Amino acid sequence: DQQVKQNSPSLSVQEGRISILNCDYTNSMFDYFLWYKKYPAEGPTFLISISSIKDKNEDGRFTVFLNKSAKHLSLHIVPSQPGDSAVYFCAASPNLYGGATNKLIFGTGTLLAVQP
Amino acid sequence: KAGVTQTPRYLIKTRGQQVTLSCSPISGHRSVSWYQQTPGQGLQFLFEYFSETQRNKGNFPGRFSGRQFSNSRSEMNVSTLELGDSALYLCASSFTGAGNQPQHFGDGTRLSIL
């Protein structure tokens, strides 16, 4: 049961344009969402996060949008740069009744290629 | 500021052996979580420790275990290794266990089972 889904395995974008990566989730108990970037042979690097009480969070070139009714979030990168080429994972953390948790459920990742 | 440190980076074992992986979190971080990454299953949660207590466990067999020490360093152990245990094992740390702060990952231990 894939609770966090990234339906696009890959995305190719021209340098300077906008990259939009999408993520859907099924569990309404998720209340904290994160995006990570991963290069081969390295661990995931945290990019940006959003709490379920917000619908948008911005950090420099990165903006995350959350649509709770659609159970959908997206990451916008503007402008895209060749150094952004990597695999991007979205992740969600559930709100467990009776206790907090740092458990993350990851999507399968989207390979972003930014062409010079 | 030093990041999350995992040792060793690479490890080769044979079936039936056991292995211990180590993780040193970012200084001041009290929460440590472990994940397994494989091509077929992606990134999967193994377990989470906070203040030396296991708070959550993923859907893995009992051969996978872990612990956390008083200095927040953590180890995970896999006994009776199987070929399917070949994977990248990632450790992540977070300042609190509140579930609303980002986790920061180490570069992982690449475990290969022959």
Short mmCIF file of C-alpha atoms in Angstrom, two decimals:
data_model
loop_
_atom_site.label_atom_id
_atom_site.label_comp_id
_atom_site.label_asym_id
_atom_site.label_seq_id
_atom_site.Cartn_x
_atom_site.Cartn_y
_atom_site.Cartn_z
CA ASP A 1 0.00 0.00 0.00
CA GLN A 2 1.81 3.08 -1.30
CA GLN A 3 0.60 5.89 0.96
CA VAL A 4 2.79 8.53 -0.70
CA LYS A 5 2.95 8.52 -4.47
CA GLN A 6 5.10 10.34 -6.97
CA ASN A 7 3.59 9.35 -10.29
CA SER A 8 6.24 10.91 -12.51
CA PRO A 9 9.46 8.86 -12.42
CA SER A 10 11.31 11.56 -14.34
CA LEU A 11 11.05 15.18 -15.45
CA SER A 12 13.19 17.18 -17.88
CA VAL A 13 13.26 20.98 -17.76
CA GLN A 14 15.27 23.72 -19.46
CA GLU A 15 17.60 25.83 -17.36
CA GLY A 16 15.87 28.99 -16.13
CA ARG A 17 12.37 27.55 -16.43
CA ILE A 18 10.11 26.31 -13.63
CA SER A 19 10.29 22.73 -12.38
CA ILE A 20 7.10 21.35 -10.82
CA LEU A 21 7.30 18.08 -8.94
CA ASN A 22 4.11 16.47 -7.71
CA CYS A 23 3.21 14.18 -4.85
CA ASP A 24 -0.09 12.60 -3.76
CA TYR A 25 -0.91 10.94 -0.46
CA THR A 26 -3.75 8.81 0.78
CA ASN A 27 -3.52 8.96 4.57
CA SER A 28 -5.41 11.88 6.10
CA MET A 29 -3.37 11.40 9.31
CA PHE A 30 -0.29 12.91 7.66
CA ASP A 31 0.28 16.38 9.06
CA TYR A 32 3.85 17.27 8.15
CA PHE A 33 5.36 17.05 4.68
CA LEU A 34 8.91 17.38 3.45
CA TRP A 35 10.89 17.41 0.22
CA TYR A 36 14.36 15.94 -0.06
CA LYS A 37 16.91 15.98 -2.86
CA LYS A 38 19.23 13.04 -3.35
CA TYR A 39 22.39 12.64 -5.40
CA PRO A 40 23.80 9.15 -6.08
CA ALA A 41 25.97 7.75 -3.27
CA GLU A 42 24.80 10.47 -0.86
CA GLY A 43 22.05 10.67 1.72
CA PRO A 44 18.90 12.72 1.09
CA THR A 45 19.31 16.46 1.67
CA PHE A 46 16.43 18.34 3.27
CA LEU A 47 14.99 21.08 1.05
CA ILE A 48 11.76 22.41 2.46
CA SER A 49 8.83 21.35 4.61
CA ILE A 50 5.24 22.34 5.28
CA SER A 51 2.85 21.75 8.11
CA SER A 52 -0.73 20.76 7.38
CA ILE A 53 -1.99 24.02 8.87
CA LYS A 54 -0.42 25.91 5.96
CA ASP A 55 -0.97 25.76 2.22
CA LYS A 56 2.29 27.32 1.06
CA ASN A 57 5.87 27.63 2.25
CA GLU A 58 8.65 29.41 0.42
CA ASP A 59 12.43 29.29 0.78
CA GLY A 60 14.43 31.04 -1.91
CA ARG A 61 13.91 29.29 -5.24
CA PHE A 62 11.84 26.53 -3.62
CA THR A 63 8.12 26.73 -2.86
CA VAL A 64 5.95 23.92 -1.58
CA PHE A 65 2.17 23.97 -2.02
CA LEU A 66 -0.21 21.79 -0.05
CA ASN A 67 -3.81 21.04 -1.08
CA LYS A 68 -5.26 19.04 1.78
CA SER A 69 -8.65 18.48 0.21
CA ALA A 70 -6.97 16.90 -2.81
CA LYS A 71 -4.27 15.24 -0.68
CA HIS A 72 -1.70 16.71 -3.03
CA LEU A 73 1.52 18.64 -2.64
CA SER A 74 3.90 20.07 -5.16
CA LEU A 75 7.40 21.51 -5.19
CA HIS A 76 8.16 24.45 -7.47
CA ILE A 77 11.75 25.33 -8.33
CA VAL A 78 12.19 28.72 -9.99
CA PRO A 79 14.47 29.26 -11.82
CA SER A 80 15.76 25.75 -12.38
CA GLN A 81 19.52 25.30 -12.52
CA PRO A 82 21.64 22.38 -13.82
CA GLY A 83 22.83 21.75 -10.24
CA ASP A 84 19.21 20.96 -9.32
CA SER A 85 19.45 17.73 -11.34
CA ALA A 86 18.87 14.95 -8.81
CA VAL A 87 16.19 12.61 -7.50
CA TYR A 88 13.52 14.40 -5.47
CA PHE A 89 11.57 12.58 -2.76
CA CYS A 90 8.49 13.78 -0.99
CA ALA A 91 7.89 12.43 2.49
CA ALA A 92 5.08 12.60 5.03
CA SER A 93 4.93 12.21 8.78
CA PRO A 94 1.80 10.92 10.50
CA ASN A 95 0.19 12.48 13.52
CA LEU A 96 -0.13 9.54 15.88
CA TYR A 97 -2.74 9.83 18.57
CA GLY A 98 -1.08 9.40 21.94
CA GLY A 99 2.42 10.37 20.86
CA ALA A 100 4.60 12.17 18.36
CA THR A 101 6.78 10.43 15.84
CA ASN A 102 9.55 11.27 13.43
CA LYS A 103 8.61 8.35 11.19
CA LEU A 104 8.64 9.37 7.54
CA ILE A 105 6.80 7.69 4.68
CA PHE A 106 8.58 8.35 1.40
CA GLY A 107 7.39 8.52 -2.18
CA THR A 108 9.28 6.65 -4.88
CA GLY A 109 11.09 9.72 -6.15
CA THR A 110 11.22 11.80 -9.33
CA LEU A 111 14.44 12.18 -11.31
CA LEU A 112 14.76 15.81 -12.35
CA ALA A 113 17.09 16.67 -15.23
CA VAL A 114 17.74 20.36 -15.85
CA GLN A 115 19.13 20.88 -19.33
CA PRO A 116 21.60 23.77 -19.86
CA LYS B 1 28.58 22.06 12.16
CA ALA B 2 29.16 18.36 11.61
CA GLY B 3 26.37 16.43 9.95
CA VAL B 4 25.10 12.94 10.60
CA THR B 5 27.97 10.47 10.45
CA GLN B 6 27.47 6.84 9.51
CA THR B 7 30.14 4.15 9.69
CA PRO B 8 31.23 2.19 7.87
CA ARG B 9 30.37 3.56 4.41
CA TYR B 10 30.65 0.19 2.72
CA LEU B 11 30.36 -3.33 4.04
CA ILE B 12 30.43 -6.76 2.44
CA LYS B 13 29.09 -9.75 4.33
CA THR B 14 27.98 -13.28 3.55
CA ARG B 15 24.64 -14.91 4.20
CA GLY B 16 24.10 -15.96 7.79
CA GLN B 17 26.49 -13.43 9.28
CA GLN B 18 25.43 -10.51 11.43
CA VAL B 19 26.32 -6.85 11.09
CA THR B 20 26.28 -3.70 13.23
CA LEU B 21 26.00 -0.24 11.70
CA SER B 22 26.72 2.96 13.57
CA CYS B 23 25.21 6.44 13.44
CA SER B 24 26.34 9.63 15.17
CA PRO B 25 23.63 12.30 15.00
CA ILE B 26 24.11 16.01 14.65
CA SER B 27 25.27 17.46 17.96
CA GLY B 28 22.27 18.24 20.15
CA HIS B 29 19.87 16.06 18.20
CA ARG B 30 18.08 13.52 20.36
CA SER B 31 16.02 11.65 17.79
CA VAL B 32 17.53 9.06 15.45
CA SER B 33 15.68 7.11 12.79
CA TRP B 34 16.86 4.37 10.45
CA TYR B 35 15.75 3.69 6.87
CA GLN B 36 16.48 1.05 4.28
CA GLN B 37 16.72 1.98 0.60
CA THR B 38 16.49 -0.65 -2.11
CA PRO B 39 15.72 -0.31 -5.83
CA GLY B 40 12.55 -2.36 -5.50
CA GLN B 41 11.05 -1.00 -2.26
CA GLY B 42 12.45 2.53 -2.15
CA LEU B 43 13.05 4.23 1.19
CA GLN B 44 11.43 2.34 4.04
CA PHE B 45 11.30 3.20 7.71
CA LEU B 46 13.02 0.73 10.04
CA PHE B 47 12.78 2.25 13.51
CA GLU B 48 13.02 5.44 15.50
CA TYR B 49 14.70 6.20 18.79
CA PHE B 50 14.26 9.14 21.10
CA SER B 51 16.02 9.48 24.46
CA GLU B 52 17.24 5.87 24.27
CA THR B 53 13.71 4.51 23.74
CA GLN B 54 12.37 2.92 20.58
CA ARG B 55 9.18 4.80 19.76
CA ASN B 56 8.25 3.28 16.44
CA LYS B 57 9.15 0.26 14.39
CA GLY B 58 8.57 -0.39 10.71
CA ASN B 59 7.43 -3.60 9.10
CA PHE B 60 10.71 -5.51 9.24
CA PRO B 61 11.48 -8.91 10.77
CA GLY B 62 12.93 -9.25 14.23
CA ARG B 63 16.39 -9.83 12.72
CA PHE B 64 16.57 -6.05 12.49
CA SER B 65 17.18 -4.36 15.81
CA GLY B 66 18.67 -1.18 17.13
CA ARG B 67 19.52 0.82 20.17
CA GLN B 68 20.38 4.34 21.20
CA PHE B 69 22.95 5.37 23.75
CA SER B 70 22.84 8.18 26.30
CA ASN B 71 24.90 10.42 23.97
CA SER B 72 22.21 9.89 21.27
CA ARG B 73 24.49 7.77 19.10
CA SER B 74 22.67 4.81 17.64
CA GLU B 75 23.47 1.39 16.29
CA MET B 76 21.43 -1.00 14.24
CA ASN B 77 22.07 -4.71 14.04
CA VAL B 78 20.97 -7.23 11.45
CA SER B 79 21.39 -10.89 12.33
CA THR B 80 21.34 -13.94 10.07
CA LEU B 81 21.87 -11.86 6.95
CA GLU B 82 19.96 -12.71 3.79
CA LEU B 83 20.66 -11.74 0.19
CA GLY B 84 17.65 -9.41 0.28
CA ASP B 85 19.24 -7.36 3.04
CA SER B 86 21.59 -5.84 0.49
CA ALA B 87 20.68 -2.16 0.59
CA LEU B 88 21.69 1.34 1.50
CA TYR B 89 20.99 1.90 5.20
CA LEU B 90 20.38 5.52 6.11
CA CYS B 91 20.30 7.18 9.47
CA ALA B 92 18.56 10.49 10.12
CA SER B 93 18.56 12.76 13.14
CA SER B 94 16.25 15.46 14.39
CA PHE B 95 16.50 17.94 17.25
CA THR B 96 13.27 16.85 18.89
CA GLY B 97 10.93 13.92 18.67
CA ALA B 98 7.93 16.14 18.01
CA GLY B 99 7.46 15.05 14.41
CA ASN B 100 7.29 18.58 13.08
CA GLN B 101 10.95 19.28 12.38
CA PRO B 102 13.05 18.12 9.45
CA GLN B 103 15.27 15.11 9.75
CA HIS B 104 18.79 15.30 8.43
CA PHE B 105 20.35 12.26 6.83
CA GLY B 106 23.81 10.78 6.77
CA ASP B 107 25.32 9.40 3.57
CA GLY B 108 24.46 5.85 4.54
CA THR B 109 26.12 2.47 4.79
CA ARG B 110 26.06 0.40 1.61
CA LEU B 111 25.66 -3.23 2.71
CA SER B 112 26.27 -5.98 0.19
CA ILE B 113 25.47 -9.61 0.98
CA LEU B 114 27.26 -12.31 -0.99
#
